[in-house]
Amino acid sequence: MPYFGSEEMVKELKRALSNPHVQSDRLRYKNYITKVIRYMTQGLDVSSLFMDMVKASATVDIVQKKLVYLYMCTYASDKPDLALLAINTLRKDCADPNPMVRGLALRNMCNFRMPGMTEYIEQPIVAALRDKASYVRRVAVLGCAKMHSLQPNTEIDGRIVNELYALLRDPDPVVVVNCLRALEEILKDEGGVVINKPIAHHLLNRMKELDSWAQSEVLNFLLRYHPRSDDELFDILSLLDSFLQSSHAHVVVSTLRLFLHLASAHRAVQADALLRTSAPLLATCSAVSRELRFAGLCHVQQVMRSQPGLFATHYKRFFCGYSEPSYIKFRKMEILVELVNDENVSLVLEELRSYCTDVSPELAQAAIAAIGRIARTYSEKCLDILTGLLALKQDHITSAVIQTFRDLVWFCPQSTAAVCQTVEAGVDRPQDSEGKQALLWLLGAHGDQMGSAPYVMEGYIDGLKTELSSTVKMELLTATVKMFLCRPAETQDMLGRLLHYCIEEESDVCVRDRALLYYRLLQRGAEETRRVVTGPKSDPSMSVLTGRQEEPISEWASTFNTLGPLAGRDSCPQTDAISAADQPSYSAGEELLPGSEDVTLSGPGDTEEEISLSLGAPLSHESFEKMWLDLEILHRQALGVSRPRTAPDTLQASLQLEKIQTLAFTPADTVPWKAYIYTRSTGTLILAELLQGATDESLVLSVKQQPVNQHAIRRFVSVLKSVLQTLNLE
Amino acid sequence: MISQIFILSSKGDHLIYKDFRGEESKDAINVFYEMVTALSGNQPPVVMSHKGLNFIHIRQGGLYWVASTNTNPSPFTIIEFLNRLAALTKDYCGSLSEKSVRMNFALIYELLDEMVDFGYIQTTSTDILKNFIQTEAVSSKPFSLFDLSNVGLFGAETQQSKVAPSVAASRPIMSSRGEQGGKNEIFVDVIERLSVVIGSKGVLMKADIQGEIRIKCFLPTCSEMRIGLNEELSIGKSELKGYSSAVRVDECRFHQAVKLDEFDTFRILKVCPSQGEQTVMQYQLCDELPCAPPFQLFPSVEKDYVNRVLIFLKLRCDLPPKSTALNVSITVPVPKGSTSMSQELSSPDQTAELQPKNKALLWEIPRFPGGAQLSALFKVDVPGLSSASLLEVGPVSMSFELPKQTCTGLQIRFLRLSPTQTGLSQRWVRYVTHSDSYTIRI
């Protein structure tokens, strides 16, 4: 912040600091130094006072010393030649009998960020590493890291590294942790500090002496250690057990992360750790500090990806407080939607209903969208609430409700009739473009079920000249064409007017091109147009199977307790759904991604026993079909078992238990009987068909895979066979 | 690993800036301030990033406390550290405000210098820090005799039946060697935060209590202190001790310095408090309220003339007759487009106003004795009122504080310093319940 007359002020300070009268009066002198620091903080350039400040550093007053050091560290890089003058004083202080003065001088000398410092600081640092005061050793250890960062490209000094490794046994806990930090920086190019068994156990045994900051840092370093045996693993876990209940949230979360990491092969241990930390995590969600609350909520969301039921009984803890900032309320609503079950649905809906009239329109819209998400499972109750909200006749609410209706109809076709009835019964015209688009989409896609639809649309066509948004115009074009296909008599005239206007008078190129496209298409005849324009009216993936998948913990454990979960996500799930509605075809490549993360868990050289199957994100019918047609059959065999005579649900459930997803199968008594299933394993996607012809005794299995991994196929076949055999036994 | 720490005023003035690693330029402050002021409210503001530099900030005392880093650290660690920094600043400066930070900036630099080195947290314990901090705090409000005559918000009932002034605890911990010498005090506060949702028919739908026992210690040296809690305190769902009057909490956590060897049998916490403020015990009780909810509301909302809504509120305070609720404020959402309001209140010290920006009316009652019942009538003019607009009235939210009250019933039986020090040290026990969120549906 450049102040008016700042140069004058600096000059005045310079005069005062060099005034011998001021210098002899300690209090006045110190006051002027304080003033310099104050200006420095405010952003004023006071570097021209460097010489005077160096003089001021020769004092016995520690407060004054500290202030001057702060000044010197800030400007040393700008005035390296003058800073050298200060080094003599500092080096002298490094030999002071008072450990506080020694530590202070060394720390600040290491903070001078200018080239050529190393030769001055190396000797004092090495000496201070053996100082008898722990305060000085702490400073010296970090000084090693600072020295390295001054000359990042020089060779690593093995002597210092060895000395630091030796200091890991220092009696002072802060020195120990600082050693880890310094080694980590110095050895960054070689992969950081090595945590071998003796070091790991040494650290574990000293955990109790450390303060909470050091504890969570050491826990982070321990992530690097791999216990040799299960016995050792469980020894470590029981040593760390008490830290899961620490009163510091950061220690609890770091411990949990280490548990999840170390016990990655022991599901039960992971689940137990999550259960035991659920109480402290919930407590952070209602901490006094809002920021901590937010961090807690974001991490609860992560845990819920694998254990959706863990917090179900605590759903009331996620009710929004009236004074909470909206970024917390948004997260809480997202969590509430996930926690809904048969018992709490009416209470949760009642709570969400009360947010819909919130003074913040964003919050109200988010609450309405949340109700819409719940409506995919509990449509009746939610539709009542949503319809009731329309009576408020407020623009932002109406618009949000209509957008929610559109998404609901897309994901949950059975609610179409009720939605159409509500829309038909009279809905206020939404004023914003998202709302308009949603209403037009509904009219276009389900115009056959709404008697008044063409007249509502006509209103929009008549008001076209005043419409500003081009996306609304394009939606209007699509919707009118769709409407024309199902109700030609009522729509023909207005479609003509619309196309005429858009082609002749519209200035937006996109709208004009879209209109021309429809015009040419209509010239090819109604059937051709129908084939191109009408797509599916609802989400084509099988709704029975869309139940939320429990992700494996490894999917998120690597980002747990990092900034990742807190970083802003630009889009809420609702907008994702809308874009999905616009583009029904998913790209197959994208869907492969979630499974491919498994690669890191086991390399290609692993033996067959270690290959496990996983569920990953569900595949849509289209992408399955596309891949099935694209890929070659890699493996075909008769399984030697016949089709299980159990109910389809049982078959599906038991396959899912073994991480095999069912995409579709033919009804029980059709011949030939077919089932399509898929699974993922170590980065590959396995698609398979089960077929039982009229004459065959045994099921025939055909497997396709992308990318090819024979181990995984063998594993898959054996798993599948055992499932089918067990089912047949029953 | 922290690159920089800075403290900004709400207007963006640089109060404190310290660069620990020299990796980032000072422009980061302006980048941060531009980002934080450009937020639209629904973006999560705690973590922001700009070109690989992550900003993590908290807001306390109206100030931004920011840490910047180019690594991916634990958010919990950084947030708790910033909270701790703010708490220490409050301990050392007496209070937390732009003014006190401005006046004590040298002290805060000194603190930061000892707390963080090269971006790594070294220590935040007052016991260690007090050996290194040399600057005297400048108190923004001198401690005067006049303050002593004020009766505090908190009642204090210890062996000395005196009342601690409410400002007594908001002074710098280090200034004890000054002219206010002899103030060897220790405050033990039991603070509970209540969050309640009451359904439209007066049914309690949700009740959570978050509580903590906080010590604020001004004794220069302190030996072990024993804090005795209710003997019949039981922890967890299943465990029940004694008779029905038992005080129960779901779960509790302790500061790691607390010794618990006598806790299981006698409910005694042993701790050696260090100077400054610290939380020795945190506890919570969910889905249960051992006492009646402190307030019950009986609302009626009617449409009066064409464009007027009548809101009649009857509020009853269900506290015991001796106690009082303070600073009670009631926020009632009103229909959009409300233009003006007239009110009938039962006493002159109450106030009510319409806040068109928040679509709400605010009714404030400075003191509300237990057992009393107050009523108020509001006539709100809403042009273009429809019957659906009445749905916009509600839910009502309240905020208040209840001095000398804990909702769980947790009490401190005794407070003993051993070995008993000379009469110089004064011990204060204070109880208070705050409303974290108190919502009543209409």
XYZ file of C-alpha atoms in Angstrom, chain A residues 1 34-35 37-38 40-44 62-63 66-67 70 100 104 107-108 111 113 135 138-139 142-143 145-146 149 174 178 181-182 184-185 208 210-213 215-217 220 243 245-254 279-284 286-296 299 313-314 316-324 326-327 330-331 347 350-354 357-359 362 388 391-396 561-564 566-570, chain B residues 1 12-23 26 29 40-47 54 56-60 69 71-84 102-103 105-106 109-110 113-114 116-118 120-125 128 131-136 193 197 199-200 204-208 210 212 214 251 253-256 279 282 284 286-287 329 331 333 335-336 357-359 362 386 388-389 391-392 394-395 397-399 436-439 441:
228
model
C 0.000 0.000 0.000
C 9.051 -0.431 15.887
C 7.792 2.211 13.510
C 8.682 -2.591 11.162
C 5.150 -1.288 11.147
C 7.387 -2.631 6.469
C 4.362 -4.744 7.276
C 2.085 -2.239 5.616
C 4.040 -2.681 2.426
C 6.137 0.456 2.477
C 16.350 -8.878 22.979
C 13.081 -7.391 21.786
C 14.268 -9.571 17.263
C 12.717 -6.636 15.473
C 12.971 -9.476 11.217
C 18.121 -18.032 23.558
C 17.835 -16.499 17.745
C 17.854 -18.900 13.073
C 17.897 -15.448 11.611
C 16.934 -16.922 7.109
C 18.105 -15.570 1.622
C 16.509 -24.893 21.599
C 16.164 -27.401 16.937
C 17.210 -24.276 15.083
C 16.225 -26.807 10.360
C 19.211 -24.628 9.487
C 17.448 -27.652 5.455
C 17.664 -23.906 4.914
C 17.513 -24.760 -0.065
C 11.079 -31.298 18.582
C 12.805 -31.346 12.853
C 11.612 -32.557 8.197
C 15.149 -31.486 7.341
C 12.946 -34.941 3.911
C 13.931 -31.677 2.250
C 3.544 -40.036 23.509
C 5.479 -35.390 21.149
C 3.046 -32.527 21.040
C 0.031 -32.859 18.791
C 1.618 -31.091 15.805
C 2.381 -36.388 16.327
C 0.426 -35.772 13.178
C 3.614 -35.053 11.261
C 2.412 -38.779 8.064
C -4.429 -41.699 19.126
C -9.352 -40.878 20.383
C -7.070 -37.861 20.692
C -8.694 -34.572 21.552
C -7.011 -32.952 18.560
C -8.900 -33.499 15.341
C -5.753 -33.380 13.250
C -4.166 -36.209 15.213
C -7.320 -38.310 14.973
C -7.521 -37.869 11.231
C -3.827 -38.511 10.653
C -17.495 -39.939 17.035
C -14.505 -37.555 16.902
C -15.222 -36.838 13.240
C -18.804 -35.986 14.087
C -17.553 -33.781 16.892
C -15.439 -31.767 14.446
C -20.025 -29.308 15.156
C -16.821 -27.666 16.347
C -16.831 -24.009 17.330
C -14.514 -23.133 14.484
C -16.505 -23.067 11.272
C -13.490 -23.857 9.180
C -12.879 -26.987 11.206
C -16.536 -27.895 10.821
C -16.189 -27.601 7.087
C -13.077 -29.766 6.986
C -14.870 -32.338 9.135
C -14.015 -35.810 5.303
C -28.191 -42.831 12.792
C -26.578 -39.443 13.306
C -29.709 -35.031 12.812
C -26.159 -33.854 13.359
C -26.206 -32.671 9.772
C -29.212 -30.416 10.134
C -28.145 -26.885 9.291
C -27.764 -24.326 12.028
C -29.402 -21.028 11.366
C -26.272 -18.935 11.631
C -23.983 -21.225 9.693
C -23.839 -21.272 3.329
C -20.751 -23.225 2.333
C -24.417 -26.902 1.184
C -22.182 -29.686 2.416
C -37.878 -35.908 9.132
C -39.318 -31.729 6.662
C -35.932 -30.233 7.496
C -35.023 -29.697 3.854
C -38.439 -28.198 3.234
C -37.702 -25.500 5.785
C -37.705 -20.577 1.813
C -34.256 -19.447 2.910
C -33.335 -15.854 2.225
C -28.756 -20.298 -3.971
C -46.496 -27.242 -2.540
C -47.729 -22.207 -4.574
C -45.236 -19.732 -3.102
C -45.069 -18.136 -6.528
C -41.492 -16.983 -6.149
C -39.393 -16.918 -9.256
C -36.277 -18.609 -7.983
C -6.545 -35.629 5.202
C -5.235 -33.514 2.337
C -6.606 -30.358 0.832
C -8.245 -32.381 -1.940
C -11.913 -29.348 0.699
C -11.045 -27.850 -2.625
C -13.988 -26.295 -4.370
C -15.892 -28.460 -6.766
C -17.337 -26.206 -9.387
C 4.619 -26.934 5.543
C -7.706 -5.947 3.497
C -5.095 -3.961 5.432
C -1.922 -5.918 6.047
C -1.560 -6.317 9.788
C 1.005 -9.091 9.973
C 3.004 -10.702 7.226
C 5.696 -13.290 7.669
C 7.369 -15.217 4.907
C 8.962 -18.400 6.215
C 10.483 -19.907 3.126
C 11.027 -17.129 0.618
C 9.363 -19.141 -2.114
C 4.377 -10.788 -1.235
C -1.600 -11.257 -0.011
C -20.102 -15.499 -4.286
C -21.032 -17.136 -1.020
C -21.744 -20.651 -2.168
C -18.174 -21.510 -2.981
C -16.259 -23.108 -0.187
C -13.866 -20.416 0.944
C -11.698 -22.245 3.472
C -9.239 -23.504 0.891
C -2.940 -22.955 -1.645
C -6.094 -21.803 3.920
C -7.773 -19.227 6.038
C -9.969 -18.848 9.050
C -11.929 -15.856 10.267
C -11.650 -14.838 13.872
C 1.506 -23.315 1.138
C 2.367 -28.439 -0.669
C -0.724 -30.464 0.134
C -0.830 -30.542 3.929
C -3.451 -31.810 6.318
C -6.227 -29.207 6.387
C -7.026 -30.107 9.978
C -3.487 -29.316 11.067
C -3.384 -25.939 9.364
C -6.855 -24.908 10.498
C -6.217 -25.953 14.063
C -2.874 -24.208 13.983
C -4.430 -20.962 12.786
C -7.074 -21.289 15.485
C -4.343 -21.822 18.021
C -2.236 -3.499 15.328
C -1.049 -2.380 18.731
C 2.238 -6.449 16.125
C 5.767 -6.720 17.490
C 5.883 -11.327 15.168
C 7.780 -12.573 18.161
C 9.011 -16.448 15.128
C 9.017 -18.953 17.953
C 7.032 -21.609 13.221
C 10.461 -22.051 11.718
C 11.002 -22.588 8.000
C 7.271 -26.077 10.299
C 5.278 -25.779 13.492
C 7.687 -25.842 16.436
C 5.568 -25.312 19.489
C 2.352 -23.656 20.523
C 2.478 -24.353 24.207
C 7.446 -23.025 26.439
C 10.299 -18.195 28.201
C 10.930 -16.592 24.847
C 8.357 -13.858 24.570
C 9.808 -10.642 25.842
C 7.524 -7.957 24.499
C 4.949 -6.571 26.883
C -23.518 -24.946 23.112
C -34.879 -28.028 16.514
C -41.152 -29.107 15.484
C -44.322 -27.287 14.649
C -38.442 -31.704 20.360
C -37.009 -32.975 17.094
C -33.327 -32.602 17.597
C -31.216 -31.663 20.589
C -27.452 -31.699 20.750
C -21.545 -29.667 22.829
C -16.302 -28.029 27.156
C -11.995 -24.429 29.645
C -18.805 -39.095 24.982
C -12.390 -36.313 25.285
C -9.604 -34.846 27.360
C -6.582 -32.712 26.794
C -3.572 -34.960 26.675
C -9.660 -26.772 26.882
C -14.832 -31.709 25.618
C -21.217 -34.067 23.882
C -26.890 -36.050 21.377
C -30.582 -36.543 20.825
C -33.021 -12.413 19.957
C -35.589 -13.932 14.057
C -38.714 -14.816 8.408
C -42.898 -12.883 3.282
C -40.829 -11.451 0.490
C -32.733 -7.313 3.264
C -32.939 -10.566 5.209
C -36.689 -10.944 4.753
C -35.838 -9.292 14.600
C -51.352 -14.152 -1.268
C -49.308 -18.882 -0.027
C -47.100 -16.102 1.306
C -45.960 -20.288 4.197
C -42.903 -18.096 4.083
C -41.007 -19.445 9.701
C -39.006 -21.266 10.897
C -34.572 -19.045 15.023
C -33.389 -17.787 18.368
C -30.078 -16.908 19.902
C -25.479 -22.612 18.753
C -28.653 -22.959 16.773
C -32.158 -22.907 18.195
C -34.860 -23.320 15.612
C -40.769 -24.466 13.201
